[in-house]
Amino acid sequence: MNIPQSSNPRIVIVGGGFAGIALAKKLRDKSVQVVLLDKHNYHTFQPLLYQVATGGLEAGSIAYPIRKVIQEYKDFYFRLTTVVEIDTKNQKIIAEIGEISYDYLVIATGSKTNFFGNQEIERNAMSMKTIPQSLNIRSLILENFEQAVLTTDETERNTLINFVLVGGGPTGVELAGALAEMKKAILQKDYPDLDIDKMQINLIQSGDRILNTMSQKSSEAAEKFLENLGVKIWKNVRVTNYDGRTINTNTDLSFETATLIWTAGVQGAAIMGLDAQSLIEKVERIRVNQYNQVLGYNNIFAVGDIAVMETKNYPQGHPMMAQPAMQQGKLLAENIIKLIKNKKLTPFEYHDKGSMATIGRNKAVVDLPKYHFNGVFAWFVWMFVHLFSLIGFKNKAVVFLNWVYNYIRFDREGRLIIRPFKKKSFSSFTSDEV
Ligand SMILES: Cc1cc2nc3c(=O)[nH]c(=O)nc-3n(C[C@H](O)[C@H](O)[C@H](O)COP(=O)(O)OP(=O)(O)OC[C@H]3O[C@@H](n4cnc5c(N)ncnc54)[C@H](O)[C@@H]3O)c2cc1C
């Protein structure tokens, strides 16, 4: 990888997401050599992916170059590569561009979409974990409409403009709300020759309430907001198959659709090579102790979505969200330095700052540790928190200006098919998990 030898101990971080970047920033000026590896050369602000998918924001405004984060840090190196294996015996990792040894290794690879082993759904559904995937969804939505105006076959037209989202968590809910807003404000005007009332947005949830990790009050409010926007919510329904045209479920319900967006589950983006006892097989996540040390190893750590730290308050591990990832990354930087200096490590404690979801214009739900609220004020809080959390002044400014423009003009100028999504036919989409 052409990294110079250094007298400082070498920390290799795999993943420049929320956890990896928080960790790297804290290691600045700390007499260590840091090698950061990521398969993308940018950090992705995943909470706003749905706005890219629905034309509200350009992709560049939610991405930030990783090299820019570390450009002024001494003895810091970035390499663009996918890491494929860890050789724990020889203390090195194997990536597509070569190998590198480590004194300390941090796995911060996050998570990926979980299709629970259903390969047909995986082949035919769209996921939304990365910017390229969001751009695929954006292109597909618009391509469907372009195709719908061409066809004289009513069944085909209705299938093209029927959108089915599977998974009633924050991602599914936010995307459903944004699609409904897009229908009302944009698609209706852009496609006057289509009967827009025929456009359906169906949200399928396997449990008995949407946003089931939030309070009951927030679930109910979100459900009401979505229904007022015309989204059909199907609860206690599990999708069993999708062949690219027909969705089958465990009930009598079925859907004819050209677009299924799958937000129903995630699993760790694990890397081969760790001892089996440190892996939770079903979800491919890594077991760590209270210092984020991978079980069975002294100098290998995992942080963020990939890590499961079983504690009294969080027996299944912390929520797979940006806050725990950043908090773990920050503390780990201090702990690695303490480890190098043979000092006592500090156990991780999660400070829950709450969770929130937006459902559309002027609508959001917010759960703080002691309060729940929803509506316009919640929407402003949601916007402020997301703006504040974006990396980079330019991104904050661009997103803010876009939101103001979209709000005043009821518009989304990102509705562009820049990179067409290669859809062969209804029954065989090509999906590229990147
Ligand atoms: C659509 C969506 C909406 C979300 N909304 C919210 C929200 O509103 N609030 C919230 O708190 N959380 C939200 N989340 C969850 C939040 O984004 C994650 O919890 C957070 O990103 C986890 O941080 P991380 O650092 O563990 O992983 P990530 O941020 O996912 O970073 C992982 C990094 O590792 C890299 N990587 C992975 N595998 C490899 C490999 N083998 N080799 C090299 N590099 C690799 C990836 O390219 C990526 O840059 C959302 C997630 C999604 C997908």
GROMACS .gro file of N, CA and C in nm, residues 39 107-116 129 265-272 279-286 303-308 320 433:
model
  108
   39LYS      N    1  -1.390   0.175   0.092
   39LYS     CA    2  -1.415   0.142  -0.049
   39LYS      C    3  -1.471   0.261  -0.126
  107ILE      N    4  -1.232  -0.213   1.319
  107ILE     CA    5  -1.329  -0.246   1.214
  107ILE      C    6  -1.450  -0.154   1.232
  108ALA      N    7  -1.471  -0.069   1.133
  108ALA     CA    8  -1.582   0.029   1.140
  108ALA      C    9  -1.657   0.025   1.007
  109THR      N   10  -1.690  -0.097   0.965
  109THR     CA   11  -1.744  -0.116   0.829
  109THR      C   12  -1.896  -0.099   0.820
  110GLY      N   13  -1.961  -0.073   0.932
  110GLY     CA   14  -2.105  -0.044   0.926
  110GLY      C   15  -2.188  -0.165   0.892
  111SER      N   16  -2.297  -0.141   0.820
  111SER     CA   17  -2.391  -0.250   0.792
  111SER      C   18  -2.433  -0.247   0.646
  112LYS      N   19  -2.498  -0.353   0.605
  112LYS     CA   20  -2.552  -0.358   0.468
  112LYS      C   21  -2.694  -0.415   0.474
  113THR      N   22  -2.762  -0.410   0.359
  113THR     CA   23  -2.902  -0.456   0.357
  113THR      C   24  -2.909  -0.605   0.383
  114ASN      N   25  -3.007  -0.644   0.462
  114ASN     CA   26  -3.028  -0.786   0.492
  114ASN      C   27  -3.156  -0.833   0.423
  115PHE      N   28  -3.141  -0.927   0.332
  115PHE     CA   29  -3.258  -0.982   0.262
  115PHE      C   30  -3.300  -1.114   0.325
  116PHE      N   31  -3.242  -1.147   0.437
  116PHE     CA   32  -3.274  -1.269   0.512
  116PHE      C   33  -3.268  -1.394   0.424
  129LYS      N   34  -2.865   0.196   0.088
  129LYS     CA   35  -2.762   0.209   0.190
  129LYS      C   36  -2.647   0.298   0.145
  265GLY      N   37  -3.436  -0.461   0.673
  265GLY     CA   38  -3.339  -0.519   0.765
  265GLY      C   39  -3.197  -0.487   0.727
  266VAL      N   40  -3.111  -0.491   0.829
  266VAL     CA   41  -2.968  -0.470   0.801
  266VAL      C   42  -2.887  -0.579   0.871
  267GLN      N   43  -2.768  -0.601   0.820
  267GLN     CA   44  -2.675  -0.694   0.884
  267GLN      C   45  -2.536  -0.631   0.876
  268GLY      N   46  -2.448  -0.679   0.962
  268GLY     CA   47  -2.314  -0.622   0.965
  268GLY      C   48  -2.241  -0.643   0.834
  269ALA      N   49  -2.157  -0.545   0.798
  269ALA     CA   50  -2.072  -0.561   0.678
  269ALA      C   51  -1.941  -0.624   0.725
  270ALA      N   52  -1.951  -0.752   0.761
  270ALA     CA   53  -1.838  -0.819   0.827
  270ALA      C   54  -1.726  -0.851   0.728
  271ILE      N   55  -1.606  -0.868   0.782
  271ILE     CA   56  -1.489  -0.906   0.700
  271ILE      C   57  -1.442  -1.042   0.752
  272MET      N   58  -1.404  -1.128   0.661
  272MET     CA   59  -1.358  -1.263   0.698
  272MET      C   60  -1.232  -1.259   0.783
  279LEU      N   61  -1.822  -1.361   1.629
  279LEU     CA   62  -1.924  -1.321   1.532
  279LEU      C   63  -2.063  -1.367   1.574
  280ILE      N   64  -2.162  -1.280   1.551
  280ILE     CA   65  -2.301  -1.324   1.571
  280ILE      C   66  -2.350  -1.360   1.432
  281GLU      N   67  -2.356  -1.489   1.406
  281GLU     CA   68  -2.370  -1.538   1.269
  281GLU      C   69  -2.492  -1.482   1.195
  282LYS      N   70  -2.608  -1.487   1.263
  282LYS     CA   71  -2.733  -1.452   1.195
  282LYS      C   72  -2.730  -1.310   1.138
  283VAL      N   73  -2.669  -1.219   1.214
  283VAL     CA   74  -2.670  -1.079   1.171
  283VAL      C   75  -2.532  -1.029   1.128
  284GLU      N   76  -2.435  -1.122   1.127
  284GLU     CA   77  -2.298  -1.091   1.082
  284GLU      C   78  -2.238  -0.969   1.151
  285ARG      N   79  -2.266  -0.958   1.280
  285ARG     CA   80  -2.206  -0.847   1.354
  285ARG      C   81  -2.101  -0.903   1.451
  286ILE      N   82  -2.020  -0.813   1.506
  286ILE     CA   83  -1.905  -0.856   1.585
  286ILE      C   84  -1.928  -0.826   1.733
  303VAL      N   85  -1.636  -0.085   1.603
  303VAL     CA   86  -1.720   0.027   1.649
  303VAL      C   87  -1.834   0.051   1.550
  304GLY      N   88  -1.942   0.110   1.601
  304GLY     CA   89  -2.054   0.148   1.513
  304GLY      C   90  -2.147   0.030   1.487
  305ASP      N   91  -2.213   0.035   1.372
  305ASP     CA   92  -2.316  -0.064   1.339
  305ASP      C   93  -2.267  -0.208   1.343
  306ILE      N   94  -2.141  -0.228   1.310
  306ILE     CA   95  -2.087  -0.365   1.301
  306ILE      C   96  -2.071  -0.428   1.439
  307ALA      N   97  -2.064  -0.343   1.544
  307ALA     CA   98  -2.030  -0.392   1.678
  307ALA      C   99  -2.155  -0.419   1.762
  308VAL      N  100  -2.151  -0.529   1.837
  308VAL     CA  101  -2.259  -0.555   1.934
  308VAL      C  102  -2.197  -0.560   2.073
  320MET      N  103  -2.855   0.074   1.601
  320MET     CA  104  -2.766   0.094   1.486
  320MET      C  105  -2.794   0.233   1.430
  433GLU      N  106  -2.514  -0.378  -0.595
  433GLU     CA  107  -2.485  -0.346  -0.454
  433GLU      C  108  -2.344  -0.291  -0.446
   0.00000   0.00000   0.00000
